[in-house]
């Protein structure tokens, strides 16, 4: 800017610079008119203007009108190298070291050693604040929650009343375990019958269960039939949670009579709301040979499919209603007809599911 021809003494705060704010009168006494010939604005101190000189630090160049500023300024003589018009974000980033920035979330985060102060305090420092008794209880609780300690769990999966053609019936299906995260003692029992008649079938199983995957256990043990011809079975199977949250329980049985049978059960919880749950369930029973005294035919013996709708008043307690359909297949259907039974039965069920 060629200031040699400018008479700053006679300029008003807004004269000649449209939009320029020059608080000359408010900031200091009236400056005496002086010529700016030879003034080196690049070497002037930025914090305090020279006596009697124009204070350019108070000038608002951002508000200057484009047209008037262009007409009154000689841009050909302006020394832009010494002017600070306000640094833009792009100018601020010119000196930034981008090599030190982590540009991706997948970049490895360096693992640094802990500071030397870590672990230097007393091992039982919390005792001085909370007391020995409170800390001992806290340590026991920590062990119970984190070290895979022993625990007991019991579930009544199906305890239900069955309304059907003829005499109504009942069914129970319970299971539970005692043990840790890897090894458990698992027990199961199920049975069914009709009111006013002897129990049609009942059994109890005692199994050793070993975790073989994050959601699956291998199980082996014995099964004892409590009704009909006395039979004890060796049991081997798996139980767990398949992808898409299908609960599966599959087992093969070898009886003391040499009979080989198998059973596969599967169910899926479909949440309608946080408390209302629809559960489809299916069960298949198979046999390697005919067992006439038990009414079992070789191959696919029986199919059961059901649908139950339960409401969880609490997570541990949920009554339900539903429907279940049973079919005897092949030779098993012939055995049922010979005994005067219907090989296809529809049950309307009301029951409760609970656990603790």
Tab-separated table of C-alpha atoms in Angstrom:
chain	number	residue	atom	x	y	z
A	1	UNK	CA	0.000	0.000	0.000
A	2	UNK	CA	1.375	3.429	-0.955
A	3	UNK	CA	0.818	5.460	2.200
A	4	UNK	CA	3.001	8.361	1.030
A	5	UNK	CA	0.084	10.285	-0.467
A	6	UNK	CA	-2.394	9.526	2.311
A	7	UNK	CA	-3.249	12.262	4.810
A	8	UNK	CA	-4.073	10.193	7.831
A	9	UNK	CA	-4.432	13.180	10.060
A	10	UNK	CA	-7.491	14.441	8.237
A	11	UNK	CA	-9.097	11.034	7.760
A	12	UNK	CA	-12.153	10.123	9.713
A	13	UNK	CA	-12.653	6.653	11.090
A	14	UNK	CA	-14.475	5.545	7.970
A	15	UNK	CA	-13.059	7.923	5.341
A	16	UNK	CA	-11.742	6.304	2.223
A	17	UNK	CA	-12.035	2.773	3.569
A	18	UNK	CA	-15.600	1.643	3.302
A	19	UNK	CA	-16.219	-0.895	6.031
A	20	UNK	CA	-12.840	-0.139	7.783
A	21	UNK	CA	-13.179	0.347	11.502
A	22	UNK	CA	-10.494	2.672	12.909
A	23	UNK	CA	-11.036	3.452	16.613
A	24	UNK	CA	-8.504	6.317	16.560
A	25	UNK	CA	-10.357	8.698	18.812
A	26	UNK	CA	-11.614	6.064	21.260
A	27	UNK	CA	-8.344	4.194	21.607
A	28	UNK	CA	-5.893	7.117	22.096
A	29	UNK	CA	-5.508	10.896	21.758
A	30	UNK	CA	-5.768	12.421	18.312
A	31	UNK	CA	-2.700	11.504	16.339
A	32	UNK	CA	-0.732	14.310	14.773
A	33	UNK	CA	-0.589	14.233	11.041
A	34	UNK	CA	2.633	12.807	9.876
A	35	UNK	CA	3.876	11.502	6.621
A	36	UNK	CA	4.291	7.784	6.367
A	37	UNK	CA	7.061	8.083	3.802
A	38	UNK	CA	9.708	5.503	4.430
A	39	UNK	CA	7.760	3.714	7.131
A	40	UNK	CA	8.549	0.008	7.192
A	41	UNK	CA	5.342	-1.612	8.316
A	42	UNK	CA	6.965	-5.053	8.236
A	43	UNK	CA	9.398	-4.089	11.004
A	44	UNK	CA	6.907	-2.341	13.267
A	45	UNK	CA	6.224	-4.006	16.630
A	46	UNK	CA	2.950	-5.889	16.408
A	47	UNK	CA	1.954	-5.531	20.041
A	48	UNK	CA	2.075	-1.672	20.394
A	49	UNK	CA	1.926	0.896	17.592
A	50	UNK	CA	4.455	3.700	17.347
A	51	UNK	CA	3.499	7.027	18.869
A	52	UNK	CA	1.403	9.053	16.505
A	53	UNK	CA	1.218	6.280	13.973
A	54	UNK	CA	-1.846	4.524	12.667
A	55	UNK	CA	-2.747	1.410	14.674
A	56	UNK	CA	-3.336	-1.121	11.923
A	57	UNK	CA	-3.949	-3.879	14.468
A	58	UNK	CA	-7.391	-2.373	15.088
A	59	UNK	CA	-8.270	-2.228	11.420
A	60	UNK	CA	-10.932	-4.655	10.310
A	61	UNK	CA	-9.843	-5.578	6.811
A	62	UNK	CA	-12.449	-8.343	6.702
A	63	UNK	CA	-15.273	-5.782	6.586
A	64	UNK	CA	-13.812	-3.686	3.768
A	65	UNK	CA	-16.069	-3.247	0.785
A	66	UNK	CA	-14.670	-5.005	-2.243
A	67	UNK	CA	-15.323	-2.215	-4.673
A	68	UNK	CA	-14.167	0.736	-2.560
A	69	UNK	CA	-11.122	-1.083	-1.229
A	70	UNK	CA	-10.077	-1.860	-4.768
A	71	UNK	CA	-10.477	1.709	-5.886
A	72	UNK	CA	-8.552	3.278	-3.009
A	73	UNK	CA	-5.711	0.812	-2.681
A	74	UNK	CA	-2.782	0.469	-4.989
A	75	UNK	CA	-2.405	-3.312	-4.989
A	76	UNK	CA	0.535	-3.078	-7.300
A	77	UNK	CA	2.582	-1.427	-4.558
A	78	UNK	CA	1.189	-3.454	-1.658
A	79	UNK	CA	3.669	-5.678	0.172
A	80	UNK	CA	1.575	-8.745	0.861
A	81	UNK	CA	4.487	-10.657	2.370
A	82	UNK	CA	4.297	-8.609	5.577
A	83	UNK	CA	0.510	-8.455	5.882
A	84	UNK	CA	-1.484	-10.734	8.194
A	85	UNK	CA	-5.060	-10.806	6.879
A	86	UNK	CA	-6.087	-13.557	9.292
A	87	UNK	CA	-5.015	-17.104	8.841
A	88	UNK	CA	-7.469	-19.465	7.216
A	89	UNK	CA	-7.837	-23.109	8.313
A	90	UNK	CA	-5.926	-24.197	5.227
A	91	UNK	CA	-3.069	-21.852	6.101
A	92	UNK	CA	-3.006	-23.080	9.704
A	93	UNK	CA	-2.563	-26.651	8.519
A	94	UNK	CA	0.474	-25.884	6.367
A	95	UNK	CA	2.819	-26.359	9.319
A	96	UNK	CA	0.993	-29.362	10.737
A	97	UNK	CA	2.889	-32.648	10.911
A	98	UNK	CA	0.387	-35.054	9.326
A	99	UNK	CA	2.811	-37.944	9.572
A	100	UNK	CA	2.148	-38.161	13.308
A	101	UNK	CA	-1.626	-38.352	12.892
A	102	UNK	CA	-3.473	-41.685	12.984
A	103	UNK	CA	-5.541	-41.589	9.817
A	104	UNK	CA	-7.247	-44.970	10.229
A	105	UNK	CA	-8.967	-46.835	13.031
A	106	UNK	CA	-7.177	-50.025	12.041
A	107	UNK	CA	-3.699	-48.619	12.669
A	108	UNK	CA	-1.878	-50.383	15.449
A	109	UNK	CA	-1.914	-48.525	18.738
A	110	UNK	CA	1.519	-48.688	20.339
A	111	UNK	CA	1.634	-50.600	23.608
A	112	UNK	CA	3.698	-48.715	26.133
A	113	UNK	CA	5.065	-50.155	29.374
A	114	UNK	CA	3.245	-49.173	32.573
A	115	UNK	CA	4.648	-46.237	34.517
A	116	UNK	CA	7.171	-47.078	37.229
A	117	UNK	CA	4.645	-46.053	39.900
A	118	UNK	CA	2.286	-48.889	38.914
A	119	UNK	CA	2.201	-51.612	41.538
A	120	UNK	CA	4.478	-49.716	43.896
A	121	UNK	CA	1.823	-49.266	46.595
A	122	UNK	CA	0.955	-51.731	49.357
A	123	UNK	CA	-0.861	-54.891	48.269
A	124	UNK	CA	-3.678	-54.421	50.810
A	125	UNK	CA	-4.082	-50.652	50.603
A	126	UNK	CA	-7.909	-50.827	50.487
A	127	UNK	CA	-7.989	-52.474	53.917
A	128	UNK	CA	-6.938	-49.187	55.517
A	129	UNK	CA	-10.079	-47.552	54.084
A	130	UNK	CA	-12.774	-50.262	54.070
A	131	UNK	CA	-11.549	-52.661	56.713
A	132	UNK	CA	-10.417	-56.277	56.559
A	133	UNK	CA	-13.878	-57.832	56.863
A	134	UNK	CA	-15.410	-55.829	54.006
A	135	UNK	CA	-12.467	-56.494	51.703
A	136	UNK	CA	-12.506	-60.240	52.410
A	137	UNK	CA	-16.176	-60.381	51.377
A	138	UNK	CA	-15.417	-58.344	48.243
A	139	UNK	CA	-12.621	-60.750	47.309
A	140	UNK	CA	-14.873	-63.780	47.783
A	141	UNK	CA	-17.541	-62.187	45.586
A	142	UNK	CA	-14.932	-61.441	42.923
A	143	UNK	CA	-13.854	-65.087	42.927
A	144	UNK	CA	-17.454	-66.270	42.615
A	145	UNK	CA	-18.127	-63.989	39.657
A	146	UNK	CA	-14.929	-64.311	37.633
A	147	UNK	CA	-13.087	-67.565	38.233
A	148	UNK	CA	-15.680	-70.036	36.944
A	149	UNK	CA	-16.690	-71.098	40.428
A	150	UNK	CA	-19.295	-73.738	41.198
A	151	UNK	CA	-22.945	-72.814	40.780
A	152	UNK	CA	-26.372	-74.461	40.753
A	153	UNK	CA	-29.056	-73.876	38.099
A	154	UNK	CA	-32.507	-75.478	37.801
A	155	UNK	CA	-35.174	-75.026	35.119
A	156	UNK	CA	-38.689	-76.283	34.667
A	157	UNK	CA	-38.782	-76.017	30.880
A	158	UNK	CA	-42.293	-77.463	30.469
A	159	UNK	CA	-44.778	-78.073	33.263
A	160	UNK	CA	-48.124	-78.216	31.497
A	161	UNK	CA	-51.713	-79.366	31.455
A	162	UNK	CA	-52.801	-80.959	28.165
A	163	UNK	CA	-56.390	-80.771	26.964
A	164	UNK	CA	-57.100	-83.294	24.215
A	165	UNK	CA	-59.705	-85.640	22.828
A	166	UNK	CA	-60.448	-88.333	25.375
A	167	UNK	CA	-58.758	-87.970	28.729
A	168	UNK	CA	-56.728	-84.876	29.407
A	169	UNK	CA	-53.100	-85.300	30.336
A	170	UNK	CA	-50.002	-83.692	31.792
A	171	UNK	CA	-46.303	-83.410	31.014
A	172	UNK	CA	-43.136	-82.379	32.810
A	173	UNK	CA	-39.708	-81.602	31.389
A	174	UNK	CA	-37.106	-80.345	33.867
A	175	UNK	CA	-33.326	-80.082	33.879
A	176	UNK	CA	-30.472	-78.425	35.716
A	177	UNK	CA	-26.795	-78.617	36.579
A	178	UNK	CA	-24.231	-78.049	39.269
A	179	UNK	CA	-20.674	-77.139	38.326
A	180	UNK	CA	-18.355	-74.586	36.781
A	181	UNK	CA	-17.842	-73.168	33.326
A	182	UNK	CA	-16.126	-76.265	31.910
A	183	UNK	CA	-17.317	-79.327	33.809
A	184	UNK	CA	-20.797	-79.844	35.218
A	185	UNK	CA	-23.048	-82.516	36.657
A	186	UNK	CA	-26.226	-82.300	34.559
A	187	UNK	CA	-29.570	-83.909	35.411
A	188	UNK	CA	-32.762	-84.208	33.371
A	189	UNK	CA	-36.184	-85.719	33.836
A	190	UNK	CA	-39.297	-85.871	31.690
A	191	UNK	CA	-42.525	-87.812	31.552
A	192	UNK	CA	-46.191	-87.684	30.640
A	193	UNK	CA	-49.503	-89.383	31.283
A	194	UNK	CA	-53.271	-89.063	31.417
A	195	UNK	CA	-55.258	-88.171	34.500
A	196	UNK	CA	-56.699	-91.213	36.224
A	197	UNK	CA	-54.290	-93.626	34.561
A	198	UNK	CA	-50.757	-94.861	35.302
A	199	UNK	CA	-47.898	-92.736	34.058
A	200	UNK	CA	-47.243	-93.543	30.400
A	201	UNK	CA	-43.567	-92.768	30.411
A	202	UNK	CA	-40.999	-91.274	32.778
A	203	UNK	CA	-37.236	-91.137	32.871
A	204	UNK	CA	-34.342	-89.489	34.685
A	205	UNK	CA	-30.806	-88.833	33.402
A	206	UNK	CA	-27.540	-88.180	35.235
A	207	UNK	CA	-24.823	-86.793	32.981
A	208	UNK	CA	-21.283	-85.470	33.060
A	209	UNK	CA	-21.144	-82.372	30.862
A	210	UNK	CA	-17.972	-80.911	29.367
A	211	UNK	CA	-17.749	-77.635	27.430
A	212	UNK	CA	-16.298	-78.326	23.973
A	213	UNK	CA	-17.100	-74.938	22.379
A	214	UNK	CA	-18.254	-71.540	23.612
A	215	UNK	CA	-21.920	-72.570	23.232
A	216	UNK	CA	-21.857	-76.373	23.237
A	217	UNK	CA	-21.411	-79.112	25.826
A	218	UNK	CA	-20.601	-82.756	25.293
A	219	UNK	CA	-22.598	-84.984	27.636
A	220	UNK	CA	-22.290	-88.605	28.717
A	221	UNK	CA	-23.934	-90.604	31.472
A	222	UNK	CA	-26.872	-92.877	32.253
A	223	UNK	CA	-30.626	-92.792	31.797
A	224	UNK	CA	-33.085	-94.773	33.899
A	225	UNK	CA	-36.642	-95.489	32.713
A	226	UNK	CA	-39.096	-95.308	35.610
A	227	UNK	CA	-42.102	-96.947	33.913
A	228	UNK	CA	-42.725	-100.001	31.718
A	229	UNK	CA	-40.081	-102.673	31.266
A	230	UNK	CA	-37.049	-101.806	33.363
A	231	UNK	CA	-34.260	-100.466	31.231
A	232	UNK	CA	-31.087	-98.572	31.902
A	233	UNK	CA	-29.387	-96.729	29.051
A	234	UNK	CA	-25.935	-95.376	28.404
A	235	UNK	CA	-26.206	-91.808	27.077
A	236	UNK	CA	-23.968	-89.774	24.802
A	237	UNK	CA	-24.962	-86.448	23.273
A	238	UNK	CA	-24.489	-82.721	22.823
A	239	UNK	CA	-26.455	-79.735	24.056
A	240	UNK	CA	-26.063	-76.072	23.237
A	241	UNK	CA	-26.939	-73.008	21.246
A	242	UNK	CA	-26.655	-73.061	17.448
A	243	UNK	CA	-26.403	-69.987	15.184
A	244	UNK	CA	-29.563	-67.865	15.148
A	245	UNK	CA	-30.131	-68.944	18.794
A	246	UNK	CA	-31.594	-72.397	18.163
A	247	UNK	CA	-31.373	-74.430	21.370
A	248	UNK	CA	-30.525	-78.032	20.527
A	249	UNK	CA	-30.393	-81.174	22.653
A	250	UNK	CA	-29.430	-84.375	20.822
A	251	UNK	CA	-28.633	-87.719	22.451
A	252	UNK	CA	-28.193	-91.400	21.572
A	253	UNK	CA	-29.147	-94.188	23.985
A	254	UNK	CA	-27.954	-97.785	24.256
A	255	UNK	CA	-30.038	-99.883	26.675
A	256	UNK	CA	-29.025	-102.883	28.736
A	257	UNK	CA	-31.148	-104.939	26.288
A	258	UNK	CA	-29.039	-103.764	23.358
A	259	UNK	CA	-31.649	-101.359	22.001
A	260	UNK	CA	-30.288	-98.278	20.251
A	261	UNK	CA	-32.472	-95.183	20.112
A	262	UNK	CA	-31.954	-91.455	19.643
A	263	UNK	CA	-33.766	-88.223	20.305
A	264	UNK	CA	-33.299	-84.707	18.897
A	265	UNK	CA	-34.997	-81.640	20.372
A	266	UNK	CA	-34.866	-78.056	19.127
A	267	UNK	CA	-36.556	-74.807	20.100
A	268	UNK	CA	-36.270	-71.112	19.300
A	269	UNK	CA	-37.349	-68.060	21.288
A	270	UNK	CA	-38.890	-65.340	19.112
A	271	UNK	CA	-39.360	-62.133	21.107
A	272	UNK	CA	-42.487	-60.208	20.210
A	273	UNK	CA	-41.811	-57.762	23.035
A	274	UNK	CA	-39.320	-57.807	25.891
A	275	UNK	CA	-41.712	-60.029	27.876
A	276	UNK	CA	-43.955	-61.716	25.304
A	277	UNK	CA	-42.148	-64.618	23.609
A	278	UNK	CA	-43.277	-67.082	20.942
A	279	UNK	CA	-41.455	-70.417	21.039
A	280	UNK	CA	-41.660	-72.977	18.219
A	281	UNK	CA	-40.456	-76.420	19.302
A	282	UNK	CA	-39.885	-79.753	17.571
A	283	UNK	CA	-38.777	-83.213	18.717
A	284	UNK	CA	-37.815	-86.320	16.732
A	285	UNK	CA	-37.458	-89.841	18.148
A	286	UNK	CA	-35.634	-92.588	16.229
A	287	UNK	CA	-34.859	-96.252	16.771
A	288	UNK	CA	-32.407	-98.666	15.193
A	289	UNK	CA	-34.819	-101.595	15.597
A	290	UNK	CA	-38.361	-102.532	16.538
A	291	UNK	CA	-39.053	-102.617	20.299
A	292	UNK	CA	-42.588	-104.070	20.451
A	293	UNK	CA	-42.821	-104.073	24.258
A	294	UNK	CA	-42.330	-100.296	24.199
A	295	UNK	CA	-44.466	-99.706	21.119
A	296	UNK	CA	-41.481	-98.384	19.162
A	297	UNK	CA	-40.898	-99.158	15.495
A	298	UNK	CA	-37.615	-99.071	13.596
A	299	UNK	CA	-36.628	-95.831	11.878
A	300	UNK	CA	-38.483	-92.615	12.618
A	301	UNK	CA	-40.586	-93.420	15.647
A	302	UNK	CA	-42.326	-90.181	16.605
A	303	UNK	CA	-42.571	-86.491	15.651
A	304	UNK	CA	-43.810	-83.744	17.935
A	305	UNK	CA	-44.183	-80.094	16.896
A	306	UNK	CA	-45.568	-77.317	19.012
A	307	UNK	CA	-45.980	-73.594	19.396
A	308	UNK	CA	-46.077	-71.884	22.806
A	309	UNK	CA	-46.666	-68.257	23.686
A	310	UNK	CA	-45.370	-67.211	27.093
A	311	UNK	CA	-45.331	-64.001	29.086
A	312	UNK	CA	-42.404	-63.344	31.410
A	313	UNK	CA	-43.739	-61.594	34.513
A	314	UNK	CA	-40.124	-61.978	35.582
A	315	UNK	CA	-37.280	-63.548	33.653
A	316	UNK	CA	-37.474	-66.484	36.057
A	317	UNK	CA	-41.235	-67.046	35.812
A	318	UNK	CA	-43.364	-67.233	32.666
A	319	UNK	CA	-46.788	-68.887	32.179
A	320	UNK	CA	-47.672	-69.940	28.645
A	321	UNK	CA	-50.389	-71.296	26.367
A	322	UNK	CA	-49.952	-73.226	23.155
A	323	UNK	CA	-50.696	-76.176	20.945
A	324	UNK	CA	-48.733	-79.383	20.346
A	325	UNK	CA	-49.200	-82.036	17.690
A	326	UNK	CA	-47.843	-85.626	17.947
A	327	UNK	CA	-47.544	-88.203	15.191
A	328	UNK	CA	-46.560	-91.832	15.423
A	329	UNK	CA	-44.748	-92.898	12.272
A	330	UNK	CA	-44.424	-96.239	10.437
A	331	UNK	CA	-44.407	-99.324	12.626
A	332	UNK	CA	-44.900	-97.166	15.705
A	333	UNK	CA	-48.266	-96.050	14.324
A	334	UNK	CA	-49.224	-99.706	13.842
A	335	UNK	CA	-48.275	-100.486	17.450
A	336	UNK	CA	-50.412	-97.546	18.640
A	337	UNK	CA	-53.463	-98.687	16.672
A	338	UNK	CA	-53.035	-102.231	17.980
A	339	UNK	CA	-53.107	-100.841	21.531
A	340	UNK	CA	-56.285	-98.873	20.782
A	341	UNK	CA	-54.528	-95.510	20.663
A	342	UNK	CA	-54.717	-92.752	18.069
A	343	UNK	CA	-51.359	-92.339	16.286
A	344	UNK	CA	-52.074	-88.606	15.819
A	345	UNK	CA	-52.931	-86.474	18.851
A	346	UNK	CA	-53.501	-82.738	19.201
A	347	UNK	CA	-52.861	-81.197	22.632
A	348	UNK	CA	-53.912	-77.715	23.763
A	349	UNK	CA	-51.544	-76.819	26.539
A	350	UNK	CA	-51.388	-74.430	29.478
A	351	UNK	CA	-48.257	-74.394	31.572
A	352	UNK	CA	-45.470	-72.517	33.256
A	353	UNK	CA	-41.764	-72.163	32.648
A	354	UNK	CA	-39.430	-71.148	35.454
A	355	UNK	CA	-35.798	-71.246	36.499
A	356	UNK	CA	-33.573	-70.299	39.407
